[in-house]
PDB file of C-alpha atoms in Angstrom:
ATOM      1  CA  VAL A  24       0.000   0.000   0.000  1.00 75.00           C
ATOM      2  CA  GLY A  25       1.416   3.340  -1.031  1.00 82.00           C
ATOM      3  CA  PHE A  26       4.512   1.759  -2.550  1.00 84.00           C
ATOM      4  CA  VAL A  27       5.522   1.014  -6.133  1.00 86.00           C
ATOM      5  CA  PRO A  28       8.478  -1.362  -6.557  1.00 86.00           C
ATOM      6  CA  PRO A  29      11.506  -0.262  -8.615  1.00 77.00           C
ATOM      7  CA  GLY A  30      10.524   0.129 -12.259  1.00 80.00           C
ATOM      8  CA  GLY A  31       6.916  -0.673 -11.368  1.00 84.00           C
ATOM      9  CA  VAL A  32       7.736  -4.378 -11.753  1.00 87.00           C
ATOM     10  CA  TYR A  33       5.940  -6.757  -9.400  1.00 89.00           C
ATOM     11  CA  THR A  34       6.595 -10.074 -11.116  1.00 91.00           C
ATOM     12  CA  HIS A  35      10.145 -10.373 -12.403  1.00 92.00           C
ATOM     13  CA  ILE A  36      10.124 -14.154 -12.809  1.00 92.00           C
ATOM     14  CA  SER A  37       7.022 -16.179 -13.601  1.00 90.00           C
ATOM     15  CA  GLY A  38       6.404 -19.851 -14.230  1.00 89.00           C
ATOM     16  CA  ILE A  39       3.613 -20.491 -16.685  1.00 87.00           C
ATOM     17  CA  ASP A  40       2.158 -23.988 -16.966  1.00 87.00           C
ATOM     18  CA  ILE A  41       1.156 -24.609 -20.592  1.00 90.00           C
ATOM     19  CA  VAL A  42      -0.453 -27.526 -22.446  1.00 94.00           C
ATOM     20  CA  ARG A  43      -0.651 -28.037 -26.184  1.00 94.00           C
ATOM     21  CA  VAL A  44      -4.170 -28.935 -27.310  1.00 95.00           C
ATOM     22  CA  GLY A  45      -3.561 -28.770 -31.069  1.00 95.00           C
ATOM     23  CA  PRO A  46      -0.808 -28.202 -33.648  1.00 94.00           C
ATOM     24  CA  GLU A  47      -0.876 -24.433 -33.088  1.00 94.00           C
ATOM     25  CA  GLU A  48      -3.088 -24.134 -29.998  1.00 96.00           C
ATOM     26  CA  PHE A  49      -1.869 -23.782 -26.423  1.00 94.00           C
ATOM     27  CA  TYR A  50      -3.702 -23.275 -23.146  1.00 90.00           C
ATOM     28  CA  VAL A  51      -2.263 -21.695 -20.033  1.00 85.00           C
ATOM     29  CA  LEU A  52      -3.216 -23.848 -17.060  1.00 83.00           C
ATOM     30  CA  GLU A  53      -1.915 -21.526 -14.370  1.00 83.00           C
ATOM     31  CA  ASP A  54       0.485 -18.727 -13.553  1.00 84.00           C
ATOM     32  CA  ASN A  55       3.099 -18.953 -10.811  1.00 87.00           C
ATOM     33  CA  CYS A  56       4.084 -15.426  -9.835  1.00 85.00           C
ATOM     34  CA  ARG A  57       5.011 -15.792  -6.146  1.00 85.00           C
ATOM     35  CA  CYS A  58       8.119 -17.998  -6.090  1.00 85.00           C
ATOM     36  CA  PRO A  59       8.037 -20.154  -9.228  1.00 87.00           C
ATOM     37  CA  SER A  60      10.356 -23.146  -9.174  1.00 88.00           C
ATOM     38  CA  GLY A  61      11.417 -25.991 -11.415  1.00 88.00           C
ATOM     39  CA  VAL A  62      13.584 -24.362 -14.071  1.00 90.00           C
ATOM     40  CA  SER A  63      16.781 -26.020 -12.806  1.00 92.00           C
ATOM     41  CA  TYR A  64      15.266 -29.461 -13.338  1.00 91.00           C
ATOM     42  CA  MET A  65      14.376 -28.535 -16.917  1.00 90.00           C
ATOM     43  CA  ILE A  66      17.955 -27.379 -17.582  1.00 93.00           C
ATOM     44  CA  GLU A  67      19.501 -30.486 -16.015  1.00 93.00           C
ATOM     45  CA  ASN A  68      17.010 -32.737 -17.824  1.00 93.00           C
ATOM     46  CA  ARG A  69      17.916 -31.151 -21.152  1.00 92.00           C
ATOM     47  CA  GLU A  70      21.628 -31.658 -20.506  1.00 92.00           C
ATOM     48  CA  ALA A  71      21.066 -35.354 -19.732  1.00 94.00           C
ATOM     49  CA  MET A  72      18.853 -35.824 -22.795  1.00 92.00           C
ATOM     50  CA  MET A  73      21.443 -34.192 -25.055  1.00 90.00           C
ATOM     51  CA  ARG A  74      24.078 -36.640 -23.797  1.00 92.00           C
ATOM     52  CA  LEU A  75      21.781 -39.627 -24.289  1.00 93.00           C
ATOM     53  CA  PHE A  76      20.262 -38.617 -27.660  1.00 90.00           C
ATOM     54  CA  PRO A  77      22.594 -36.127 -29.401  1.00 88.00           C
ATOM     55  CA  GLU A  78      21.344 -37.044 -32.893  1.00 88.00           C
ATOM     56  CA  LEU A  79      17.739 -36.376 -31.888  1.00 87.00           C
ATOM     57  CA  PHE A  80      18.582 -32.827 -30.852  1.00 85.00           C
ATOM     58  CA  SER A  81      20.727 -32.051 -33.896  1.00 83.00           C
ATOM     59  CA  ASN A  82      18.113 -33.458 -36.321  1.00 87.00           C
ATOM     60  CA  ALA A  83      15.119 -31.778 -34.650  1.00 86.00           C
ATOM     61  CA  HIS A  84      16.802 -28.381 -34.246  1.00 83.00           C
ATOM     62  CA  VAL A  85      15.789 -28.136 -30.576  1.00 86.00           C
ATOM     63  CA  ARG A  86      16.533 -24.704 -29.184  1.00 87.00           C
ATOM     64  CA  PRO A  87      18.947 -24.513 -26.241  1.00 87.00           C
ATOM     65  CA  VAL A  88      17.895 -23.664 -22.678  1.00 90.00           C
ATOM     66  CA  SER A  89      21.315 -23.446 -21.029  1.00 90.00           C
ATOM     67  CA  HIS A  90      21.354 -19.649 -21.394  1.00 93.00           C
ATOM     68  CA  TYR A  91      18.547 -19.258 -18.845  1.00 94.00           C
ATOM     69  CA  PRO A  92      20.814 -18.440 -15.842  1.00 95.00           C
ATOM     70  CA  ASP A  93      22.590 -15.738 -17.883  1.00 96.00           C
ATOM     71  CA  GLU A  94      19.279 -14.184 -18.891  1.00 96.00           C
ATOM     72  CA  LEU A  95      18.012 -14.407 -15.320  1.00 96.00           C
ATOM     73  CA  LEU A  96      21.088 -12.580 -14.012  1.00 97.00           C
ATOM     74  CA  THR A  97      20.797  -9.933 -16.737  1.00 96.00           C
ATOM     75  CA  MET A  98      17.155  -9.377 -15.775  1.00 95.00           C
ATOM     76  CA  LEU A  99      17.944  -9.175 -12.044  1.00 95.00           C
ATOM     77  CA  ARG A 100      20.699  -6.635 -12.690  1.00 95.00           C
ATOM     78  CA  SER A 101      18.298  -4.587 -14.829  1.00 93.00           C
ATOM     79  CA  VAL A 102      16.010  -3.788 -11.879  1.00 92.00           C
ATOM     80  CA  PRO A 103      18.262  -2.104  -9.304  1.00 92.00           C
ATOM     81  CA  PRO A 104      16.686   0.054  -6.625  1.00 91.00           C
ATOM     82  CA  PRO A 105      16.886   3.827  -7.076  1.00 87.00           C
ATOM     83  CA  ALA A 106      19.619   4.034  -4.405  1.00 85.00           C
ATOM     84  CA  CYS A 107      21.968   1.654  -6.280  1.00 90.00           C
ATOM     85  CA  LYS A 108      25.205   3.170  -7.517  1.00 87.00           C
ATOM     86  CA  GLY A 109      27.129   1.130 -10.057  1.00 91.00           C
ATOM     87  CA  LYS A 110      26.731  -2.568 -10.848  1.00 94.00           C
ATOM     88  CA  PRO A 111      23.985  -4.110  -8.676  1.00 96.00           C
ATOM     89  CA  GLU A 112      24.980  -6.798  -6.175  1.00 97.00           C
ATOM     90  CA  VAL A 113      22.606  -9.762  -6.515  1.00 97.00           C
ATOM     91  CA  ALA A 114      21.909 -12.668  -4.147  1.00 97.00           C
ATOM     92  CA  ILE A 115      19.409 -15.519  -3.895  1.00 97.00           C
ATOM     93  CA  LEU A 116      17.575 -15.695  -0.573  1.00 97.00           C
ATOM     94  CA  THR A 117      16.774 -19.303   0.350  1.00 97.00           C
ATOM     95  CA  PRO A 118      14.880 -20.725   3.325  1.00 95.00           C
ATOM     96  CA  GLY A 119      17.677 -23.299   3.624  1.00 93.00           C
ATOM     97  CA  ALA A 120      18.625 -26.901   2.995  1.00 93.00           C
ATOM     98  CA  TYR A 121      15.302 -28.332   4.216  1.00 93.00           C
ATOM     99  CA  ASN A 122      13.320 -26.565   1.486  1.00 92.00           C
ATOM    100  CA  SER A 123      12.139 -28.820  -1.353  1.00 91.00           C
ATOM    101  CA  ALA A 124      13.583 -26.436  -3.978  1.00 92.00           C
ATOM    102  CA  TYR A 125      16.986 -26.000  -2.284  1.00 95.00           C
ATOM    103  CA  PHE A 126      18.752 -27.809  -5.132  1.00 95.00           C
ATOM    104  CA  GLU A 127      17.405 -25.190  -7.507  1.00 95.00           C
ATOM    105  CA  HIS A 128      18.494 -22.310  -5.268  1.00 96.00           C
ATOM    106  CA  CYS A 129      22.044 -23.698  -5.168  1.00 96.00           C
ATOM    107  CA  PHE A 130      22.041 -24.498  -8.886  1.00 95.00           C
ATOM    108  CA  LEU A 131      20.938 -21.010  -9.950  1.00 96.00           C
ATOM    109  CA  ALA A 132      23.308 -19.239  -7.540  1.00 97.00           C
ATOM    110  CA  ASP A 133      26.199 -21.321  -8.858  1.00 96.00           C
ATOM    111  CA  GLU A 134      25.250 -20.841 -12.517  1.00 95.00           C
ATOM    112  CA  MET A 135      24.797 -17.071 -12.099  1.00 97.00           C
ATOM    113  CA  GLY A 136      27.868 -16.659  -9.892  1.00 96.00           C
ATOM    114  CA  VAL A 137      25.934 -14.892  -7.122  1.00 97.00           C
ATOM    115  CA  ASP A 138      25.712 -15.441  -3.372  1.00 96.00           C
ATOM    116  CA  LEU A 139      23.218 -17.892  -1.921  1.00 97.00           C
ATOM    117  CA  VAL A 140      22.087 -16.478   1.426  1.00 97.00           C
ATOM    118  CA  GLU A 141      19.724 -17.352   4.244  1.00 97.00           C
ATOM    119  CA  GLY A 142      17.862 -14.795   6.334  1.00 95.00           C
ATOM    120  CA  ALA A 143      20.419 -15.035   9.145  1.00 95.00           C
ATOM    121  CA  ASP A 144      23.211 -14.138   6.683  1.00 96.00           C
ATOM    122  CA  LEU A 145      21.649 -10.713   6.158  1.00 97.00           C
ATOM    123  CA  VAL A 146      21.491  -7.664   8.363  1.00 97.00           C
ATOM    124  CA  VAL A 147      19.651  -4.385   7.832  1.00 97.00           C
ATOM    125  CA  GLU A 148      21.291  -1.174   9.042  1.00 97.00           C
ATOM    126  CA  ASP A 149      19.843   2.278   8.307  1.00 96.00           C
ATOM    127  CA  ASN A 150      17.392   0.643   5.864  1.00 96.00           C
ATOM    128  CA  ILE A 151      20.226  -0.884   3.830  1.00 96.00           C
ATOM    129  CA  VAL A 152      20.558  -4.656   3.394  1.00 97.00           C
ATOM    130  CA  TYR A 153      24.002  -6.171   3.904  1.00 97.00           C
ATOM    131  CA  ARG A 154      25.362  -9.694   3.680  1.00 97.00           C
ATOM    132  CA  ARG A 155      27.714 -10.803   6.411  1.00 95.00           C
ATOM    133  CA  THR A 156      31.105 -11.888   5.035  1.00 93.00           C
ATOM    134  CA  THR A 157      34.498 -12.732   6.509  1.00 92.00           C
ATOM    135  CA  ARG A 158      35.631  -9.276   5.335  1.00 93.00           C
ATOM    136  CA  GLY A 159      32.729  -7.422   6.891  1.00 94.00           C
ATOM    137  CA  LEU A 160      29.373  -6.315   5.568  1.00 96.00           C
ATOM    138  CA  LYS A 161      28.683  -6.352   1.813  1.00 95.00           C
ATOM    139  CA  ARG A 162      25.754  -4.347   0.484  1.00 96.00           C
ATOM    140  CA  LEU A 163      23.044  -6.114  -1.536  1.00 97.00           C
ATOM    141  CA  ASP A 164      20.935  -4.329  -4.141  1.00 96.00           C
ATOM    142  CA  VAL A 165      18.759  -7.065  -5.647  1.00 96.00           C
ATOM    143  CA  ILE A 166      17.479 -10.139  -3.829  1.00 97.00           C
ATOM    144  CA  TYR A 167      15.918 -13.000  -5.750  1.00 96.00           C
ATOM    145  CA  ARG A 168      13.790 -14.270  -2.911  1.00 95.00           C
ATOM    146  CA  ARG A 169      12.750 -17.888  -2.734  1.00 95.00           C
ATOM    147  CA  ILE A 170      10.942 -17.401   0.585  1.00 94.00           C
ATOM    148  CA  ASP A 171       7.179 -16.894   0.810  1.00 92.00           C
ATOM    149  CA  ASP A 172       5.908 -13.465   1.866  1.00 93.00           C
ATOM    150  CA  ASP A 173       4.842 -14.573   5.347  1.00 94.00           C
ATOM    151  CA  PHE A 174       8.408 -15.482   6.313  1.00 95.00           C
ATOM    152  CA  LEU A 175      10.348 -12.557   4.778  1.00 95.00           C
ATOM    153  CA  ASP A 176      10.475 -10.206   7.744  1.00 96.00           C
ATOM    154  CA  PRO A 177       9.422 -11.097  11.306  1.00 96.00           C
ATOM    155  CA  LEU A 178       8.894  -7.404  12.088  1.00 96.00           C
ATOM    156  CA  VAL A 179       6.145  -7.155   9.461  1.00 94.00           C
ATOM    157  CA  PHE A 180       4.741 -10.615   8.789  1.00 94.00           C
ATOM    158  CA  ARG A 181       5.000 -13.780  10.907  1.00 93.00           C
ATOM    159  CA  LYS A 182       6.724 -12.868  14.150  1.00 95.00           C
ATOM    160  CA  ASP A 183       7.847 -16.476  14.648  1.00 94.00           C
ATOM    161  CA  SER A 184       9.717 -16.609  11.313  1.00 92.00           C
ATOM    162  CA  ALA A 185      13.358 -17.593  11.627  1.00 91.00           C
ATOM    163  CA  LEU A 186      13.770 -17.688   7.826  1.00 94.00           C
ATOM    164  CA  GLY A 187      13.623 -13.992   7.021  1.00 93.00           C
ATOM    165  CA  THR A 188      15.533 -10.892   8.002  1.00 96.00           C
ATOM    166  CA  PRO A 189      14.258  -8.249  10.462  1.00 97.00           C
ATOM    167  CA  GLY A 190      13.981  -4.893   8.716  1.00 96.00           C
ATOM    168  CA  LEU A 191      13.974  -6.268   5.166  1.00 97.00           C
ATOM    169  CA  MET A 192      10.586  -4.724   4.349  1.00 95.00           C
ATOM    170  CA  ALA A 193      11.654  -1.338   5.727  1.00 95.00           C
ATOM    171  CA  ALA A 194      14.683  -1.393   3.414  1.00 96.00           C
ATOM    172  CA  TYR A 195      12.449  -2.430   0.522  1.00 94.00           C
ATOM    173  CA  LYS A 196      10.004   0.412   1.187  1.00 93.00           C
ATOM    174  CA  ALA A 197      12.923   2.846   1.551  1.00 93.00           C
ATOM    175  CA  GLY A 198      13.974   1.953  -1.998  1.00 91.00           C
ATOM    176  CA  THR A 199      17.411   0.579  -1.133  1.00 94.00           C
ATOM    177  CA  VAL A 200      16.790  -3.016  -2.263  1.00 95.00           C
ATOM    178  CA  THR A 201      14.767  -4.734  -4.971  1.00 94.00           C
ATOM    179  CA  LEU A 202      12.927  -7.925  -4.070  1.00 95.00           C
ATOM    180  CA  ALA A 203      12.166 -10.226  -6.970  1.00 94.00           C
ATOM    181  CA  ASN A 204       9.335 -11.098  -7.020  1.00 92.00           C
ATOM    182  CA  ALA A 205       7.667  -8.279  -5.138  1.00 92.00           C
ATOM    183  CA  PRO A 206       5.825  -9.230  -1.945  1.00 92.00           C
ATOM    184  CA  GLY A 207       2.167  -9.689  -2.823  1.00 89.00           C
ATOM    185  CA  ALA A 208       2.821 -10.822  -6.420  1.00 87.00           C
ATOM    186  CA  GLY A 209       1.446 -14.226  -5.460  1.00 84.00           C
ATOM    187  CA  VAL A 210      -2.077 -12.808  -5.600  1.00 84.00           C
ATOM    188  CA  ALA A 211      -1.780 -13.432  -9.352  1.00 82.00           C
ATOM    189  CA  ASP A 212      -1.573 -17.184  -8.649  1.00 81.00           C
ATOM    190  CA  ASP A 213      -5.122 -17.198  -7.317  1.00 81.00           C
ATOM    191  CA  LYS A 214      -7.604 -18.746  -9.726  1.00 78.00           C
ATOM    192  CA  SER A 215     -10.081 -15.887  -9.276  1.00 81.00           C
ATOM    193  CA  VAL A 216      -7.450 -13.424 -10.537  1.00 81.00           C
ATOM    194  CA  TYR A 217      -6.252 -15.753 -13.314  1.00 77.00           C
ATOM    195  CA  ARG A 218      -8.053 -14.036 -16.209  1.00 77.00           C
ATOM    196  CA  HIS A 219      -6.487 -10.655 -15.315  1.00 81.00           C
ATOM    197  CA  VAL A 220      -2.854 -11.815 -15.559  1.00 79.00           C
ATOM    198  CA  PRO A 221      -1.342 -10.707 -18.910  1.00 76.00           C
TER     199      PRO A 221
END
């Protein structure tokens, strides 16, 4: 309420479930705009299939998917907060090793060459988000969050959350960090809102 995310972008990354119902006809089954997951499995599956059936891929002219992490990083760097000076520092915020999509969080962080952080790795000072390192605090500009809204910031949402970072929403509202996807973007996943999603 009363806040527009950097660039007016709420959903930076979306997962769209599609089915083909005819030669040229596709239906969208659902949109995933909160914290879509699964792309790492598609990339790894493609790599395995190309090793097993190289002639199939060369004969069928299948388009590559391995460039996805590069495009994801380019997109994340293209949405810095207004306060960012220079090249944006990007990190992936994970709930940790017990999350079902943790493999994907690690995979994407490794492929993009960015930090994989948990809520306890971050600290907010003067509405600026920093990552704790062995050399001191390192400022973050863009956070690809893989944590649901309710657990992002115990000062704003669930007070019992140990997954988020206290003060993260204050920094977000102050315009010093971009959260991808924006908190609240998951409303687009609701079936009653489905027809309004572009």
